[in-house]
Tab-separated table of C-alpha atoms in Angstrom:
chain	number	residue	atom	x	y	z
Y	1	UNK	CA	-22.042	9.751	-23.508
Y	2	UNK	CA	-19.755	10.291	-20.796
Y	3	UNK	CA	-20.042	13.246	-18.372
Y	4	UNK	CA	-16.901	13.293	-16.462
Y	5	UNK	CA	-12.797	12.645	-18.025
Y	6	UNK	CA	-10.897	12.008	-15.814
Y	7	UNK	CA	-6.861	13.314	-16.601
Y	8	UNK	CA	-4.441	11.801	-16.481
Y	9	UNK	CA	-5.593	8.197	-17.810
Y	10	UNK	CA	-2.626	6.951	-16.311
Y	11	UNK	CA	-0.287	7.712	-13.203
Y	12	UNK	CA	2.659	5.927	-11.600
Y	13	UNK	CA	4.118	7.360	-8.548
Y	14	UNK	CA	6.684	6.021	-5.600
Y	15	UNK	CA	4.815	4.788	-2.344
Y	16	UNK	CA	4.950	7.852	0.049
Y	17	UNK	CA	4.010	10.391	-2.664
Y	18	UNK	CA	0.891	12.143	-3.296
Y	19	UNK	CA	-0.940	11.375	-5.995
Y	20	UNK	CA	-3.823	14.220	-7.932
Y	21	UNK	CA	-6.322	12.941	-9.956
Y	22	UNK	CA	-8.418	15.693	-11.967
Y	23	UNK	CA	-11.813	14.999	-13.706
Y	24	UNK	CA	-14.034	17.615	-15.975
Y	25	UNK	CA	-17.629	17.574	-16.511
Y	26	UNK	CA	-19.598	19.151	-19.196
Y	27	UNK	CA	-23.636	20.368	-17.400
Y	28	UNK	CA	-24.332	21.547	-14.355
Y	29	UNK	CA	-24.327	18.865	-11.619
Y	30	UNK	CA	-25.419	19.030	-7.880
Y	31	UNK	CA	-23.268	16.230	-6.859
Y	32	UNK	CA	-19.790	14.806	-7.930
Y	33	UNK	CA	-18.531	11.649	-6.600
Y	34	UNK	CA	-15.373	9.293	-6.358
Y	35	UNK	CA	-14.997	5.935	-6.978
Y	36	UNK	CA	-12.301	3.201	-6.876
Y	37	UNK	CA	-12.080	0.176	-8.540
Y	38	UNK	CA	-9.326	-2.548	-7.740
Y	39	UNK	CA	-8.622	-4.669	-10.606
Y	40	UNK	CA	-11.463	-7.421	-11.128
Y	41	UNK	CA	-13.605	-6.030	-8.402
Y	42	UNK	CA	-16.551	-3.949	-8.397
Y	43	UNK	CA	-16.624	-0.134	-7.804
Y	44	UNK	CA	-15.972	1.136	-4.546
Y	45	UNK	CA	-17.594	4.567	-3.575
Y	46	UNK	CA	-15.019	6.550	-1.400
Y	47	UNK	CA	-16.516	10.030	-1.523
Y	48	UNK	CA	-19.072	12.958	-2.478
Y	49	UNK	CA	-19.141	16.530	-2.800
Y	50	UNK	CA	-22.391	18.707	-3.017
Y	51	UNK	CA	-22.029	21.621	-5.386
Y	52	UNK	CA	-21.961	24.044	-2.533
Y	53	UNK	CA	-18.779	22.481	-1.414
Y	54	UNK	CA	-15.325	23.545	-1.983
Y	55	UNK	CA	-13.014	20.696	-0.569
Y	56	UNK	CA	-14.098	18.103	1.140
Y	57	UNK	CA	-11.835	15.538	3.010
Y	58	UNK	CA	-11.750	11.794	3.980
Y	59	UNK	CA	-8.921	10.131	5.762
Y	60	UNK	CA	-6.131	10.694	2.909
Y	61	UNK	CA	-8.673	11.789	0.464
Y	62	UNK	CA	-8.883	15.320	-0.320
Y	63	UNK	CA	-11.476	16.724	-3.168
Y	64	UNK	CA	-11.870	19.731	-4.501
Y	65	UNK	CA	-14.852	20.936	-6.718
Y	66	UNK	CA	-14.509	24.442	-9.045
Y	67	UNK	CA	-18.494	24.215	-10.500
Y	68	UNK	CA	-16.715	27.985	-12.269
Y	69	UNK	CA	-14.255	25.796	-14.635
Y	70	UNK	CA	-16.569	22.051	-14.212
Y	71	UNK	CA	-13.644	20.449	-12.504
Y	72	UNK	CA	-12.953	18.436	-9.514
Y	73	UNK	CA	-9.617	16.974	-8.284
Y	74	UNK	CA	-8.368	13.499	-5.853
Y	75	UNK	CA	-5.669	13.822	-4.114
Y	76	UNK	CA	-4.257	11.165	-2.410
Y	77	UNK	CA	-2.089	11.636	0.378
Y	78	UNK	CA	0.993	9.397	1.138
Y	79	UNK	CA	-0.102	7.085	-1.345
Y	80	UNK	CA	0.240	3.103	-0.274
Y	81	UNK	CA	0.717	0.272	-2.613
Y	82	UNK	CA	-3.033	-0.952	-1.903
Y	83	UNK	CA	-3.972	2.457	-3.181
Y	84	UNK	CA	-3.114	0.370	-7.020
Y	85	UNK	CA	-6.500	1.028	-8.729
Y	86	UNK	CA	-8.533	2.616	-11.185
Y	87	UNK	CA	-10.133	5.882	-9.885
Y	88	UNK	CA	-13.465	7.299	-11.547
Y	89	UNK	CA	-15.223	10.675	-11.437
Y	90	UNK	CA	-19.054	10.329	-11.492
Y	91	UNK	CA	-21.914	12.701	-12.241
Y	92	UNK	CA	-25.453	12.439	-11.990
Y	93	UNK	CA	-27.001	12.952	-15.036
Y	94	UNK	CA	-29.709	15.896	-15.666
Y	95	UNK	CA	-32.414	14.092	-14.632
Y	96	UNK	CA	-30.618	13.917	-11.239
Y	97	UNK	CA	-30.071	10.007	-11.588
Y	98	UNK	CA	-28.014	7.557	-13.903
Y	99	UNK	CA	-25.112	8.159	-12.035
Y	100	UNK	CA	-22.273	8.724	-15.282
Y	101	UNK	CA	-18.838	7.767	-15.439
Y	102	UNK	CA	-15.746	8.523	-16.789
Y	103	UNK	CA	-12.751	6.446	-18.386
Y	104	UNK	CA	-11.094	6.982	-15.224
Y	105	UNK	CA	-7.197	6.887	-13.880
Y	106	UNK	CA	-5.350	3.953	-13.480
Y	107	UNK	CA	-3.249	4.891	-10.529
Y	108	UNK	CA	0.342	2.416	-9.704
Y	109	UNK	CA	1.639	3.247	-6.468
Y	110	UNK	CA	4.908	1.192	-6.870
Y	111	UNK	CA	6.701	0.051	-3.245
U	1	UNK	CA	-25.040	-7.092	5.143
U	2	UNK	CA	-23.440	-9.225	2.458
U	3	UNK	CA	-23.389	-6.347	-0.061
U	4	UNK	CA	-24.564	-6.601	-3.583
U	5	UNK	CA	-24.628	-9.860	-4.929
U	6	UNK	CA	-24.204	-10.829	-8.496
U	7	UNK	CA	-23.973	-14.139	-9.921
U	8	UNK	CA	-22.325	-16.183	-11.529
U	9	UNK	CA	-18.978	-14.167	-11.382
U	10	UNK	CA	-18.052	-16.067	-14.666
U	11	UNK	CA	-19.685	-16.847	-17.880
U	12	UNK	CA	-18.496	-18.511	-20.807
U	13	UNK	CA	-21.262	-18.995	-23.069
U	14	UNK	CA	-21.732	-19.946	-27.068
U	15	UNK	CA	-22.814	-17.054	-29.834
U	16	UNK	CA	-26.784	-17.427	-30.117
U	17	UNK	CA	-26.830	-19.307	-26.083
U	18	UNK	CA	-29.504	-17.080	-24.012
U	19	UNK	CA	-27.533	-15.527	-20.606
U	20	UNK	CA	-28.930	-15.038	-17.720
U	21	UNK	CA	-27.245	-12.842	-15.384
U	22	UNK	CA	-28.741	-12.656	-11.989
U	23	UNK	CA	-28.563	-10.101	-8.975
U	24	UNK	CA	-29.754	-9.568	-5.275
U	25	UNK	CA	-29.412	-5.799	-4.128
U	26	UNK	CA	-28.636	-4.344	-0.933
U	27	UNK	CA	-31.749	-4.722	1.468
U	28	UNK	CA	-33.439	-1.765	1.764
U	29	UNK	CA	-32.239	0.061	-1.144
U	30	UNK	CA	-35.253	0.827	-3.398
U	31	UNK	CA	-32.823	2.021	-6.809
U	32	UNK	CA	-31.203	-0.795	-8.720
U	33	UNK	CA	-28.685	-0.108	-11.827
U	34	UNK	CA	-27.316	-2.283	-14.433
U	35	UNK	CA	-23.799	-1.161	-15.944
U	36	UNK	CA	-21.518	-2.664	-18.386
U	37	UNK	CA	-17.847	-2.331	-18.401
U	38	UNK	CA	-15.582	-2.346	-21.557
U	39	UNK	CA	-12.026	-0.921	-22.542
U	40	UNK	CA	-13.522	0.878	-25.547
U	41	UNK	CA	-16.549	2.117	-23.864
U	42	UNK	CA	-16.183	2.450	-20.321
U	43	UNK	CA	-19.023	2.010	-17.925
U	44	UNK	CA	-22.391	2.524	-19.463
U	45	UNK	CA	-25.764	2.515	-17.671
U	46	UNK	CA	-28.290	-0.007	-19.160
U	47	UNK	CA	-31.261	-0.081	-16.747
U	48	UNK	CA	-32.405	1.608	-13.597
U	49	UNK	CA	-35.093	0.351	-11.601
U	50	UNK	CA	-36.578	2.381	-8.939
U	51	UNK	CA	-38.692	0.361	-6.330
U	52	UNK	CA	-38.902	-2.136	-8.752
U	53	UNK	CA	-40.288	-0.376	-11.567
U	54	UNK	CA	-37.914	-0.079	-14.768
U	55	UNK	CA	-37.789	3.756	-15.319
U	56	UNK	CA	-35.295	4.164	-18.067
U	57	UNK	CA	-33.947	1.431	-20.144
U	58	UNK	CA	-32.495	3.756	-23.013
U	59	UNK	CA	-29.184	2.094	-22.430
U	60	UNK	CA	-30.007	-1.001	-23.362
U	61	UNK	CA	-28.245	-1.894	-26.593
U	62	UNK	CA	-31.160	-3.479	-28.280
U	63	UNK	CA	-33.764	-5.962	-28.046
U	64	UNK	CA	-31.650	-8.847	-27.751
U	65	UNK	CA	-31.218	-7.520	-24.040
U	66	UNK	CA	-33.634	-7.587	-21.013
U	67	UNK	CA	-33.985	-6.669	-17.357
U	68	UNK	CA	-36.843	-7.255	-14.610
U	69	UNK	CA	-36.915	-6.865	-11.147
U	70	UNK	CA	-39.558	-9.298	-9.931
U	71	UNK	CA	-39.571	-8.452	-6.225
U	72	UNK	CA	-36.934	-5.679	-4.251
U	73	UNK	CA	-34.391	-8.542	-3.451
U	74	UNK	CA	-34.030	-9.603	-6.849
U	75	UNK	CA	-32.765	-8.500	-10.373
U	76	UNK	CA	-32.035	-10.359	-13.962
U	77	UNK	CA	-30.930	-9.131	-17.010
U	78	UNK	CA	-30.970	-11.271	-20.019
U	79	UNK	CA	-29.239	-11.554	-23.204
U	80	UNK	CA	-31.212	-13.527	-25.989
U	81	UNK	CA	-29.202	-14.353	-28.510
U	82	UNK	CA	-25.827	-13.868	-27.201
U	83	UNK	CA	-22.786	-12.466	-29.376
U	84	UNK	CA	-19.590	-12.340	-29.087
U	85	UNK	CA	-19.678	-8.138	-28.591
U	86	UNK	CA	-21.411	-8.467	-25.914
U	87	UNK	CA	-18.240	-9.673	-23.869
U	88	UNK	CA	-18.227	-7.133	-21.164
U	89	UNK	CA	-17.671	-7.172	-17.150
U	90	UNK	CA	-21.901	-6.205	-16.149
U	91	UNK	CA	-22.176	-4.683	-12.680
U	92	UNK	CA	-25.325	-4.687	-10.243
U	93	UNK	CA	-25.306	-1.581	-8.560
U	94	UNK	CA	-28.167	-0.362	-5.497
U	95	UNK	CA	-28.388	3.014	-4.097
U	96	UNK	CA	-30.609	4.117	-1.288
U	97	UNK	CA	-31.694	6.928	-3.680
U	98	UNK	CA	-31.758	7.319	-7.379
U	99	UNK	CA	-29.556	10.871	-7.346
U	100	UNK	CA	-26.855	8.655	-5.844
U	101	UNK	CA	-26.171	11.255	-2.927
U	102	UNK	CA	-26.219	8.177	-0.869
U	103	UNK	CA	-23.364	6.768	-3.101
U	104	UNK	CA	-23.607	3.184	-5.248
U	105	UNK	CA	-22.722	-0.173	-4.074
U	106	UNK	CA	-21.633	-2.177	-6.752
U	107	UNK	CA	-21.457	-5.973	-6.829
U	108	UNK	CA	-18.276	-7.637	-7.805
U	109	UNK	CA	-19.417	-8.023	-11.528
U	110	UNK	CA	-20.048	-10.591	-13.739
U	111	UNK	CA	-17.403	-11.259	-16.508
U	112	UNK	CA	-19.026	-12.455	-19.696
U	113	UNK	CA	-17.313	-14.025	-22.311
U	114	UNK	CA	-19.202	-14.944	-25.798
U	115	UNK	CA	-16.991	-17.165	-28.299
């Protein structure tokens, strides 16, 4: 079952805009991380946030994690058109491993 | 280091064919994860193996489906019969530690196609 949704399933914005991807997640979870995947590649980790983080940046990354409402946010700064790809939320799962996913965001950054 | 490695990136294969997909991990990582990828159902975890030792296989969709890790720089996972659900991208994944804090690498996949 998945763990984490990510909202909106799909997002088209203008190269030079930001772009906010949200994800909710139903238990309690120690860790929450990012992924990207580019079309007919593998996943790509870009970045985690312990639970006793707020915000947490990374170049143009920003997260955010509210363990009150089980919610975490990706924003993407200045968005480029290599930034094109599906973005996932992942949670470990209770036993602290097998690493969940959601349906993730397909994210078009047009030029 | 090269990454994860999965091979062959492509398989085309006949219902009822046996398919084995095959995958080297990241040296040094001791947990190994087998995903599959659909549009209906996402990413699902089939099998972990930590330090070479299966731990849970509850994702694995039945019987028809296998997985061993022989030695820590090497990973299979087999489909015997083969049908045409199966058809799903399968991802190798290796993590330094099982709780994933050190993140997953993922290898580029393996697209399977069953006519």
């Amino acid at each position: 079952s998945q763990q984490g949704e990510e909202d909106p399933q799909a997002l088209s914005i203008q190269e030079g805009e930001n772009a906010t991807m949200n994800c909710s997640y139903k238990t309690s979870i120690n860790n929450l991380q990012w992924y990207r995947q580019n079309s007919g590649r593998g996943l790509v980790h870009l970045i985690l946030i312990r639970s006793n983080e707020r915000e947490k940046h990374s170049g143009r990354l920003r997260v955010t994690l509210d363990t009150s409402k089980k919610s975490s946010s990706l924003l993407i700064t200045a968005s480029r058109a290599a930034d094109t790809a599906s973005y996932f939320c992942a949670t470990p799962g209770g036993s602290n491993y097998k690493l969940t996913f959601g349906k993730g965001t397909l994210l078009t950054v047009n030029p | 280091d090269a990454g994860v490695i999965q091979s062959p990136r492509h398989e085309v294969t006949e219902m009822g064919q046996e398919v084995t997909l095959r995958c080297k991990p990241i040296s040094g990582h001791n947990s190994l994860f087998w995903y599959r990828q659909t549009m209906m159902r996402g990413l699902e975890l089939l099998i972990y193996f930590n330090n070479n030792v299966p731990i849970d296989d509850s994702g694995m969709p039945e019987d028809r489906f296998s997985a061993k890790m022989p030695n820590a720089s090497f990973s299979t996972l087999k489909i015997q019969p083969s049908e045409p659900r199966d058809s799903a991208v399968y991802f190798c994944a290796s993590s330094l530690e099982a709780g994933g804090v050190y993140g997953y690498t993922f290898g580029s996949g393996t697209r399977l196609t069953v006519v």
